[in-house]
Coordinates of C-alpha atoms and ligand atoms in Angstrom, one line a residue:
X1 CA 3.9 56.8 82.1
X2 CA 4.1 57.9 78.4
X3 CA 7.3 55.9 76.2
X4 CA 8.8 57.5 73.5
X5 CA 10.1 55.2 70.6
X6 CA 13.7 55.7 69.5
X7 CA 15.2 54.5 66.0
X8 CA 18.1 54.9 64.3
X9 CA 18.5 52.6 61.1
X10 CA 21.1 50.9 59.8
X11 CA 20.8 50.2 56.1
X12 CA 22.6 48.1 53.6
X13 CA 22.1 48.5 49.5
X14 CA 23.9 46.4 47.0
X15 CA 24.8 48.4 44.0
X16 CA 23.7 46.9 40.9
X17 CA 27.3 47.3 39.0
X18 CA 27.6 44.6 36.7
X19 CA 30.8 43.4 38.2
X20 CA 31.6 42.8 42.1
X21 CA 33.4 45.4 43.9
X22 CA 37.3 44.1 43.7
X23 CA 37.4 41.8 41.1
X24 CA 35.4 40.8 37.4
X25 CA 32.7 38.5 38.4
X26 CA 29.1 38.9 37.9
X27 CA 27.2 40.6 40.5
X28 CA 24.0 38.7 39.2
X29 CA 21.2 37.4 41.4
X30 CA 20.9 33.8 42.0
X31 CA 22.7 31.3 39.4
X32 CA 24.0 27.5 41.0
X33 CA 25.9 27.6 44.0
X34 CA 29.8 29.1 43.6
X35 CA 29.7 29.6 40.2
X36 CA 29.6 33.8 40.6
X37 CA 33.1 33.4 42.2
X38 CA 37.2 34.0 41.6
X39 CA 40.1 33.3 43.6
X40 CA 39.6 36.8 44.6
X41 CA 36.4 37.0 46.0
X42 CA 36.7 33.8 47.4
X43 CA 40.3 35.2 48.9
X44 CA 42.6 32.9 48.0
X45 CA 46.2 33.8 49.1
X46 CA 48.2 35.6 46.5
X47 CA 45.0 37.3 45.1
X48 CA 44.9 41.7 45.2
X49 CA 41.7 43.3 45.1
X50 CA 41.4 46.1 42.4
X51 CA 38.5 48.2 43.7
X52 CA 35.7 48.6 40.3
X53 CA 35.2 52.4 39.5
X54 CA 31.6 52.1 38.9
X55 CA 31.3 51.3 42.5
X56 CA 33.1 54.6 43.6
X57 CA 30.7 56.3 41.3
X58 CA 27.8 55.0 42.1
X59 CA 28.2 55.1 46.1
X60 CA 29.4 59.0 45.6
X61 CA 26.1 59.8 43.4
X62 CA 24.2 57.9 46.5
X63 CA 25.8 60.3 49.5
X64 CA 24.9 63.4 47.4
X65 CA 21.4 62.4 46.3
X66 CA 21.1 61.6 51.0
X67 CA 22.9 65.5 51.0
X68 CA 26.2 64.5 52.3
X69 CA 29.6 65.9 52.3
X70 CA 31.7 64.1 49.9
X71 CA 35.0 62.8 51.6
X72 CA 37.9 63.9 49.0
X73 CA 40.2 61.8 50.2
X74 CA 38.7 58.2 51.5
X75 CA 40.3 54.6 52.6
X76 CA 39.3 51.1 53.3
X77 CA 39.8 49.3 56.2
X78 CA 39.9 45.4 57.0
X79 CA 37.1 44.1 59.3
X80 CA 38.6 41.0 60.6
X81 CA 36.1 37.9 61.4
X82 CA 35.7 34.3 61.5
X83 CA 32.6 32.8 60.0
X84 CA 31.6 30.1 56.8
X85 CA 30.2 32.7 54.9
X86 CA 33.3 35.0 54.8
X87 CA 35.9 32.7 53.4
X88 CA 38.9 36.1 53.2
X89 CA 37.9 35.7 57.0
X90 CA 37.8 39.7 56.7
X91 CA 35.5 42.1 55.4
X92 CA 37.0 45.3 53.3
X93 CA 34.6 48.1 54.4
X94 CA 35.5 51.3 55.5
X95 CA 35.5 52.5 59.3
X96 CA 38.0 55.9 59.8
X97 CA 37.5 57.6 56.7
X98 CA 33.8 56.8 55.2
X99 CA 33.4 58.0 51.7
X100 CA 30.1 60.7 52.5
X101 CA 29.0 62.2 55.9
X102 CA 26.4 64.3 57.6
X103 CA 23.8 64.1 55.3
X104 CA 19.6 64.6 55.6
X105 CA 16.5 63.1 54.0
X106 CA 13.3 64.9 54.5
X107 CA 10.2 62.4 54.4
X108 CA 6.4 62.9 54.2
X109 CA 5.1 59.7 55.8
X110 CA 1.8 58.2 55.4
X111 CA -0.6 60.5 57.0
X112 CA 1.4 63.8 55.8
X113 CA 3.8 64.7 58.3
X114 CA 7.0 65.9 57.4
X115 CA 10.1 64.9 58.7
X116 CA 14.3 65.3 57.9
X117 CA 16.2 62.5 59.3
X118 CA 19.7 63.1 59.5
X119 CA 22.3 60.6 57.8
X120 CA 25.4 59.9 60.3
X121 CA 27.8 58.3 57.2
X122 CA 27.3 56.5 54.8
X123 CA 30.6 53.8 53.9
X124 CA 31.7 50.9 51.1
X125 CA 32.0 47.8 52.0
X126 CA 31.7 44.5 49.9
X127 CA 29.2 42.0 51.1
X128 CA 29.5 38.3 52.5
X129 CA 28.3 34.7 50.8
X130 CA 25.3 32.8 52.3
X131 CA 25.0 29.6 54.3
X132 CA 22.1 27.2 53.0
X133 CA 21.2 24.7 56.3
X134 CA 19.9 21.8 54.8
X135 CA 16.5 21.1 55.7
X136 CA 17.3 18.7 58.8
X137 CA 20.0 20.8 60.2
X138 CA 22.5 18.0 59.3
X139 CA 24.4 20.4 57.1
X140 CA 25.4 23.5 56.2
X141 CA 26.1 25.2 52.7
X142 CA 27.9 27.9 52.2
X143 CA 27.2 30.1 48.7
X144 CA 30.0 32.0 47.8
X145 CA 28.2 33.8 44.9
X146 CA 27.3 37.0 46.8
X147 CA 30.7 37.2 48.2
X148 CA 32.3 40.8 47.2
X149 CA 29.0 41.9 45.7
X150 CA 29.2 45.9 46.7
X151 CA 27.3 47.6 49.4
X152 CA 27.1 51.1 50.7
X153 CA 25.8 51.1 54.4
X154 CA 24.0 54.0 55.7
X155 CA 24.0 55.0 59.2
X156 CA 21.3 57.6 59.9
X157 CA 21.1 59.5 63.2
X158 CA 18.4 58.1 65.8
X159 CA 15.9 60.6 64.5
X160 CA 13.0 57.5 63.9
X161 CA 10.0 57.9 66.9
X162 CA 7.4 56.0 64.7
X163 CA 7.4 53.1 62.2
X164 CA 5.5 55.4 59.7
X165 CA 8.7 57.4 59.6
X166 CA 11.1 54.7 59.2
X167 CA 8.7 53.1 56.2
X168 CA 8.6 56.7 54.6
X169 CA 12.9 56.8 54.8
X170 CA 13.2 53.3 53.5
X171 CA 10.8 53.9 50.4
X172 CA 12.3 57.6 50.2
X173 CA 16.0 55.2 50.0
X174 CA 14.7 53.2 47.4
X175 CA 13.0 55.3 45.0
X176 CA 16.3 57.8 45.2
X177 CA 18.6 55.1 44.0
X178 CA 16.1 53.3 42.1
X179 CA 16.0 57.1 39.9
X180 CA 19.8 57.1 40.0
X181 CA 20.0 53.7 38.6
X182 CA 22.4 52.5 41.5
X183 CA 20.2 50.2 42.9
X184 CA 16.9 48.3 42.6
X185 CA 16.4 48.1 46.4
X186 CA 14.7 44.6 46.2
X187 CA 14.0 44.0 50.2
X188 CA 12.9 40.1 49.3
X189 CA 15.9 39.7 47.3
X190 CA 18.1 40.9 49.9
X191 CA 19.1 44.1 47.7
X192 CA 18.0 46.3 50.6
X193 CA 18.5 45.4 54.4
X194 CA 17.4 47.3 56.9
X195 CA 18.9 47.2 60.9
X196 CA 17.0 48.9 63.4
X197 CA 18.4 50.0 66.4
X198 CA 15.4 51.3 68.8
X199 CA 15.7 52.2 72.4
X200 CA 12.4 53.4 74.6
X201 CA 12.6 56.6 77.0
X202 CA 9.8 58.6 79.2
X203 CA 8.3 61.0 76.8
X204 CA 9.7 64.2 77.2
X205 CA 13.1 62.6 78.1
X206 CA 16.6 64.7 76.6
X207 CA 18.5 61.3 77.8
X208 CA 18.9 58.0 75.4
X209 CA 17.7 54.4 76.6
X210 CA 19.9 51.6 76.3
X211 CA 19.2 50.1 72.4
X212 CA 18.7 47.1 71.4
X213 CA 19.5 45.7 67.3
X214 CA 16.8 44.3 64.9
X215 CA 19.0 42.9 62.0
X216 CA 18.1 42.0 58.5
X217 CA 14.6 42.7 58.5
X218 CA 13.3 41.4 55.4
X219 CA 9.8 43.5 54.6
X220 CA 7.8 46.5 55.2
X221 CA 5.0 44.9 57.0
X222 CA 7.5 42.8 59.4
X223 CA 9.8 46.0 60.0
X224 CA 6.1 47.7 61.7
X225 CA 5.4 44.5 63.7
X226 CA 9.0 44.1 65.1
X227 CA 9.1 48.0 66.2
X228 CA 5.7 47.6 67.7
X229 CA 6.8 43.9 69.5
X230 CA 10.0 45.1 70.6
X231 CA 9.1 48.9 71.8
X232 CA 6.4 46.8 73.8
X233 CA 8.5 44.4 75.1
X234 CA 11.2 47.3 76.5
X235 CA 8.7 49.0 77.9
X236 CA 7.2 46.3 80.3
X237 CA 10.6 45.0 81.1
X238 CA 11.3 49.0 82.3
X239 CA 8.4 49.1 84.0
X240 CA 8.5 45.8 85.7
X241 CA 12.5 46.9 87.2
X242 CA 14.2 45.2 84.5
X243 CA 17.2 46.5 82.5
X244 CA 17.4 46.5 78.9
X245 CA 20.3 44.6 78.0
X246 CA 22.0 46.3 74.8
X247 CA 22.0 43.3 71.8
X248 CA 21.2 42.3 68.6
X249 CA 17.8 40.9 68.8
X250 CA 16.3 38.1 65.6
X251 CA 12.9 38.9 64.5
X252 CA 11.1 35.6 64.0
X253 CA 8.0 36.8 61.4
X254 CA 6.4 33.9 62.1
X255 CA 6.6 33.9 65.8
X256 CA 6.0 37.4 66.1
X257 CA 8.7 37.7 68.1
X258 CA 12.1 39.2 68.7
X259 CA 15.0 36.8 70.4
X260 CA 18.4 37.2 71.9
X261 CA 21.1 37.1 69.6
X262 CA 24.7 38.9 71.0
X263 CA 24.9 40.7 73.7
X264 CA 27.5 43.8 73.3
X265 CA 29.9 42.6 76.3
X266 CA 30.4 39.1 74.3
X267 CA 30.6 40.9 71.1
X268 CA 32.9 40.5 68.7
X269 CA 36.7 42.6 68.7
X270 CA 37.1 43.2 64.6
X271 CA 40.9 44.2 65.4
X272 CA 40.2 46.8 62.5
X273 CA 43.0 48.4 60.5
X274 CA 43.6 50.1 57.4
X275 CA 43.4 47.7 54.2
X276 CA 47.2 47.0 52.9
X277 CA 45.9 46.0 49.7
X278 CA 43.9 48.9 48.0
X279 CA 45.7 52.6 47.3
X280 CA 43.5 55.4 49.3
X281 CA 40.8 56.9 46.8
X282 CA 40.5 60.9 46.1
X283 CA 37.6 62.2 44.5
X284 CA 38.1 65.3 43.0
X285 CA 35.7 68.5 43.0
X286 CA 35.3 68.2 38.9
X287 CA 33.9 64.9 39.6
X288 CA 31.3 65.8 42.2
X289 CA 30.5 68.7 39.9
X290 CA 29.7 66.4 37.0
X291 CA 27.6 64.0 39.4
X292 CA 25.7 66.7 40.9
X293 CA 25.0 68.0 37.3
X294 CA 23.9 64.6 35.9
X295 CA 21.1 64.2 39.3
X296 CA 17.9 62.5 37.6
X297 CA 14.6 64.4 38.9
X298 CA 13.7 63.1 41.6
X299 CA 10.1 61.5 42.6
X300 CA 9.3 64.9 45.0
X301 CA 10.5 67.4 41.9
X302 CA 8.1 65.1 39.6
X303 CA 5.2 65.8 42.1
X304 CA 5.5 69.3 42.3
X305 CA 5.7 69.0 37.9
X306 CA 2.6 66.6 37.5
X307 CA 0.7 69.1 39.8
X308 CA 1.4 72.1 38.1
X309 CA 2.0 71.0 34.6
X310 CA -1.0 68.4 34.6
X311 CA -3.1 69.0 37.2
X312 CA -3.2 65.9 39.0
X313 CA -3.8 65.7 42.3
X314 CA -0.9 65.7 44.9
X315 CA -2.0 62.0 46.1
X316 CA -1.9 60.8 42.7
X317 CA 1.3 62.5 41.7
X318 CA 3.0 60.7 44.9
X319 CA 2.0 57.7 44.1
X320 CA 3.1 57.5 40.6
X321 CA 6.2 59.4 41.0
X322 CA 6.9 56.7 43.9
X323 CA 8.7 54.3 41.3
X324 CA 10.8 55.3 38.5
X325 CA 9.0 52.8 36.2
X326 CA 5.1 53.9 37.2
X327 CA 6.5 57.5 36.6
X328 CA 8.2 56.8 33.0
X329 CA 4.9 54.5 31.6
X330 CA 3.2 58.0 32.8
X331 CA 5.0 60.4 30.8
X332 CA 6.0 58.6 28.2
X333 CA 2.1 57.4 27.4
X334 CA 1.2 61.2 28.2
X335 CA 3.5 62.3 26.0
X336 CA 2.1 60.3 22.6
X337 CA -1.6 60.4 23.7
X338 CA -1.7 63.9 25.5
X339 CA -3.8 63.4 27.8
X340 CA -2.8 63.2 31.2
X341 CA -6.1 62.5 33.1
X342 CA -7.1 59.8 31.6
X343 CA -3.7 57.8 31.4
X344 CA -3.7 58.4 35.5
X345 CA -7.2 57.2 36.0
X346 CA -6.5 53.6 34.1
X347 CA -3.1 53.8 36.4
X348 CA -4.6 54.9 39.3
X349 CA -7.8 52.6 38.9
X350 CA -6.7 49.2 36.8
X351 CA -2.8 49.2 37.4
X352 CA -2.7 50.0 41.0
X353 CA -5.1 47.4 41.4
X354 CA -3.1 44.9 39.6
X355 CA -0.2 45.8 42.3
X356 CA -2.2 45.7 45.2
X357 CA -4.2 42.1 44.2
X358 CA -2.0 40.4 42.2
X359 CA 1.6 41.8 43.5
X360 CA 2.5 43.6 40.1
X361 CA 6.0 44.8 40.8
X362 CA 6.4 48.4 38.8
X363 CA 9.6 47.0 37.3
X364 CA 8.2 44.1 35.5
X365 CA 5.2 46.4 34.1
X366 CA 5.7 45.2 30.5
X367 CA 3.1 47.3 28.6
X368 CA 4.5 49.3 26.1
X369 CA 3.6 53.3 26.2
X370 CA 2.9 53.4 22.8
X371 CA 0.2 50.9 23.7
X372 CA -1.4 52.1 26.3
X373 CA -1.4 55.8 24.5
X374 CA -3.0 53.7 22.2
X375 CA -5.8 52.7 24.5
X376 CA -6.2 55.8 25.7
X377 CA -7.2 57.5 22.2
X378 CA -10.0 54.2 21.4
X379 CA -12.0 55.2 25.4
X380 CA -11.3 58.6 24.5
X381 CA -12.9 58.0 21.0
X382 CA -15.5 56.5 22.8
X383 CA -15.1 53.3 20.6
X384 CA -15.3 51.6 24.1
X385 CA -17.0 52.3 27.4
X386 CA -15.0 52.1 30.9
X387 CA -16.8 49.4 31.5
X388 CA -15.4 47.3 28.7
X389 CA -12.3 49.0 28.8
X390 CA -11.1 47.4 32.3
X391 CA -11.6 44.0 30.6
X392 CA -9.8 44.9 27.5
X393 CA -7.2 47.3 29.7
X394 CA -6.3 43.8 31.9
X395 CA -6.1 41.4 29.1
X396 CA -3.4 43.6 27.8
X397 CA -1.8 44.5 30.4
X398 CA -1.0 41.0 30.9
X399 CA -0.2 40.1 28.0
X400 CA 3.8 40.7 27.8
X401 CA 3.3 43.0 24.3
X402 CA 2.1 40.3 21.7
X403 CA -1.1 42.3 21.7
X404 CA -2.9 43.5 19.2
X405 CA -5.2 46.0 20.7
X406 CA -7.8 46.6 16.9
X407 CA -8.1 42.5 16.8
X408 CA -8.9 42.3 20.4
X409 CA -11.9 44.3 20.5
X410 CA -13.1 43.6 16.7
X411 CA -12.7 39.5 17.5
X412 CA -15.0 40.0 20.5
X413 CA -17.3 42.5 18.9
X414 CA -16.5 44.8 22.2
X415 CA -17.0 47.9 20.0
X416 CA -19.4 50.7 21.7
X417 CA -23.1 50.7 20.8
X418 CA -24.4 54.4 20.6
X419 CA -27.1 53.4 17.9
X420 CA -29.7 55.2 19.5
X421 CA -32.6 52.6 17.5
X422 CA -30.4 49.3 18.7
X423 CA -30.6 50.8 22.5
X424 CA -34.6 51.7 22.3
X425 CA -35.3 48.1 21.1
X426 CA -33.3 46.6 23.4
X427 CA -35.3 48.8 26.4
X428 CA -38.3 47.4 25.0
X429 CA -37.3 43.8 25.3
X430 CA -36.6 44.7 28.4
X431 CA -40.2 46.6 29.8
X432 CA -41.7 43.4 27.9
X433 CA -39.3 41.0 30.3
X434 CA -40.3 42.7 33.3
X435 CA -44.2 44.0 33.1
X436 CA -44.4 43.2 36.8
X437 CA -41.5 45.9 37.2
X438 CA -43.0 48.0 34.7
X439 CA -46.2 47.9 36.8
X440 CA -44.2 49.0 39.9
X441 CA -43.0 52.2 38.3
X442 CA -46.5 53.2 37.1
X443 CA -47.3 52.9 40.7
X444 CA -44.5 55.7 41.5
X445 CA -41.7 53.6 42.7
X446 CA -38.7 55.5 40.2
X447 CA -35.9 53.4 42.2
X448 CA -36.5 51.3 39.3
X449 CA -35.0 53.0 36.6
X450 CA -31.7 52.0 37.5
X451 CA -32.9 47.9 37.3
X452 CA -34.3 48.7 33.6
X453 CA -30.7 50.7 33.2
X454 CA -29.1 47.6 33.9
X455 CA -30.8 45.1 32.5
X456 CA -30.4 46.9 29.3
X457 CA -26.9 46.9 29.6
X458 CA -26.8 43.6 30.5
X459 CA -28.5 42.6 27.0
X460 CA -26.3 44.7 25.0
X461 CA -23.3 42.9 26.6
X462 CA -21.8 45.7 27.7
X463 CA -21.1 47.6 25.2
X464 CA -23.9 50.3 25.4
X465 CA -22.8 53.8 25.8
X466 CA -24.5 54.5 29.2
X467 CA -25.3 58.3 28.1
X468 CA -27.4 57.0 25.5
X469 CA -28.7 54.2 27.7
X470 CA -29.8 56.3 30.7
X471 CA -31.7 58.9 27.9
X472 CA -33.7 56.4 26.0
X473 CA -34.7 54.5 29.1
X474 CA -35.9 57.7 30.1
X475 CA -37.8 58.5 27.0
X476 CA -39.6 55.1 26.9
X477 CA -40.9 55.6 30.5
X478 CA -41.8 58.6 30.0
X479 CA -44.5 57.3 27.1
X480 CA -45.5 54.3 29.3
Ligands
LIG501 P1 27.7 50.9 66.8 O1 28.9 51.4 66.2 O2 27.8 50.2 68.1 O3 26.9 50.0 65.8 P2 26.5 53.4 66.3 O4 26.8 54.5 67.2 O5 27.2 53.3 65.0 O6 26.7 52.1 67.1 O7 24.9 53.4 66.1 C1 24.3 52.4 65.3 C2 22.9 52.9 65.0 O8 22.2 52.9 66.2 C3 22.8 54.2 64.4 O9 21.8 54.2 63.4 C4 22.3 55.1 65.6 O10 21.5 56.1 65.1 C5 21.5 54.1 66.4 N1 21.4 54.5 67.8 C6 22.4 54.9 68.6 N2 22.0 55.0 69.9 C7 20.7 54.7 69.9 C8 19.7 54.7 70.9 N3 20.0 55.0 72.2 N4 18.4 54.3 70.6 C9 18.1 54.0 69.3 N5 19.1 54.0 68.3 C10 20.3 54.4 68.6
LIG502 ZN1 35.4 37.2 41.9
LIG503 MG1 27.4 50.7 63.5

């Protein structure tokens, strides 16, 4: 029988406000244990939460970048549970009245198919501290420093069939809010979580299979394996008579596996009710006007641009458009050197590269615009040839902006030669090097231009313009 693979995705974002969601502390990653924490956040008796404005704002730019209707007038609610890492033993999130609903995303995944995934809700809710186990299991450690740190959840529809789409969503998540400045969707650091709920059912199907939960999945790469593990593992159990129990299931990366976690009937009863503590929120349609009016562009309008106004290539445009901080190097190095080709070939070719090999994050690119524009104009001068420019483009690129491009190139003498005399003698050391070779291409065997090509280069370091090259390699020959 043909399965079809059914998803629906949980995901949490931590806003980066500078301060936590109900009181003053620092929302800053890492620091020593407990020291990011108040008697609020830590929920001491006596304490009142006073719910950070920023938050609001940023959570209400976030449900109408996903398309969703604003709720005017919106609560919290108290989630009540016991566990170390929640010392309020309750969670202030919001369950009746979530602040945006029914939204969409439309996605392009990988191999070009398009795609709208529909957004359930979208709610607030501050986040929970961590438990460090010591290494021997002996102890345990809670870290209250995350604790009140604010999140916005967002429940999409069960529209996922392939991991492709869920990949494209989870990118499309984080390049939105990286653009609108709410978040920086860090899935290592924990700054974006994803839950996925999938479920299997006979192709063709109208009827749901019971789901099972994949929580906290911490990368792209182990979000494809655990869909493709557990989808397979549903599947067999169907097909060997088995039901699918509905539970939250552990990925284990290095197992490969997923494991039994809760089962629904032993799950937990939150006895949720409406927070005492925090006056109902109304968002007014002046304020949703002003949001809507400040939207950034957005990495699909910036494709669409760069096609039109620059004519790069759709691929291209997608991929540098895909980060805020690829896209703003782009334009602003465009916009001092003018010349949009080149600055996306040295991006496409050296910096992609670096991202791919050497796990450059876009956000810590620290070459400056007005140096790489810089750059730019010396190839485009011709001052330096592609070849020596990838050497010269890396040493700078790493080099945290102490870098001073002239000294570079005049120190190591990397300068161009397109003295036509320089090249010919060169050839001829060359021919007189290899008379054996020379011999060959008397006898008709022209593959060996290219060897006399190289070895020329090879003895001008380099630096030879390989126009000029190619031309008086040609000429000597020919006189041979
Ligand atoms: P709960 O409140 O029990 O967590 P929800 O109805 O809020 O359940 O759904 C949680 C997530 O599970 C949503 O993203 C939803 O799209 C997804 N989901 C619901 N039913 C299924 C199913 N049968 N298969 C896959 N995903 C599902
Ligand atoms: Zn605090
Ligand atoms: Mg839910």
């Amino acid at each position: 029988m043909e399965w079809e693979i059914v998803m629906g995705l949980e995901v949490h974002v931590e806003l980066a406000t500078k301060t936590k969601i109900f009181c003053s502390c620092t929302t800053e990653f890492g620091g020593a244990p407990n020291t990011h924490c108040c008697p609020v956040c830590t929920g001491m008796p006596g304490t009142l939460p006073v719910l950070n404005k920023k938050v609001l704002e940023y959570a209400v730019k976030a449900g109408l970048a996903l398309n969703c209707d604003i709720t005017r007038y919106n609560k919290f609610d108290r989630k009540n549970y016991f566990y170390p890492d929640l010392p309020k033993a309750y969670q202030i999130s919001q369950l009746y009245l979530p602040f945006a609903k029914n939204g969409h995303v439309d996605l392009v995944t990988r191999s070009g198919k398009e795609k709208t995934v529909r957004i359930h809700e979208i709610h607030m809710e501050e986040d929970a501290g961590k438990l460090v186990h010591s290494a021997f299991g002996e102890a345990t450690f809670p870290d209250y420093n995350r604790c009140g740190v604010p999140l916005i959840e967002i429940v999409s529809e069960p529209d996922f069939r392939t991991s492709e789409e869920v990949i494209a969503y989870l990118e499309k998540l984080k390049t939105t809010f990286e653009y609108l400045g709410i978040s920086d969707c860090k899935m290592q650091e924990g700054s974006m979580r994803a839950d996925v709920n999938l479920s299997v059912r006979p192709k063709g199907s109208e009827e749901f299979g019971t789901r099972t939960e994949m929580k906290n999945i911490n990368s792209f790469k182990a979000i494809e394996r655990a869909i493709a593990f557990e989808s397979a593992r549903q599947i067999e159990a169907i097909e060997n008579g088995e039901k699918i129990v509905q539970e939250t299931r552990r990925w284990d990366d290095n197992k490969g596996k997923t494991f039994a976690m809760l089962s629904k009937e032993n799950a937990q009863d939150y006895r949720y009710f409406p927070e005492p503590d925090i006056p109902p929120i109304s968002i007014n349609d002046d304020t949703i006007k002003e949001y809507l009016d400040a939207m950034p562009e957005f990495a699909s309008d910036k494709v669409k641009r760069y096609e039109a106004e620059f004519g790069i290539a759709k691929a291209d445009a997608e991929i540098i458009a895909g980060s805020k901080y690829l896209a703003r190097l782009f334009e602003d190095t465009v916009a001092i050197c003018k010349d949009a080709k080149e600055v996306k070939y040295w991006i496409m070719s050296q910096i992609m590269y670096f991202m791919n090999e050497k796990g450059v994050q876009p956000e810590d690119i620290t070459l400056s615009a007005e140096q790489f524009a810089q750059f730019v104009k010396i190839v485009l001068a011709d001052r330096i040839n592609k070849q020596t420019g990838k050497v010269v483009f890396e040493e700078m690129f790493f080099s945290k902006g102490e870098f001073d491009l002239e000294k570079y190139i005049k120190d190591n003498n990397l300068e161009q030669v397109d003295d036509t005399e320089a090249i010919r003698e060169a050839v001829l050391v060359v021919f007189a090097n290899n008379p054996n070779t020379v011999e060959q291409y008397k006898a008709g065997q022209t593959k060996v231009v290219g060897f006399f090509v190289g070895q020329v280069m090879k003895q001008l370091r380099g630096k030879a313009k390989p126009d000029t090259v190619n031309r008086v390699v040609a000429e000597e020959l020919a006189k041979l």
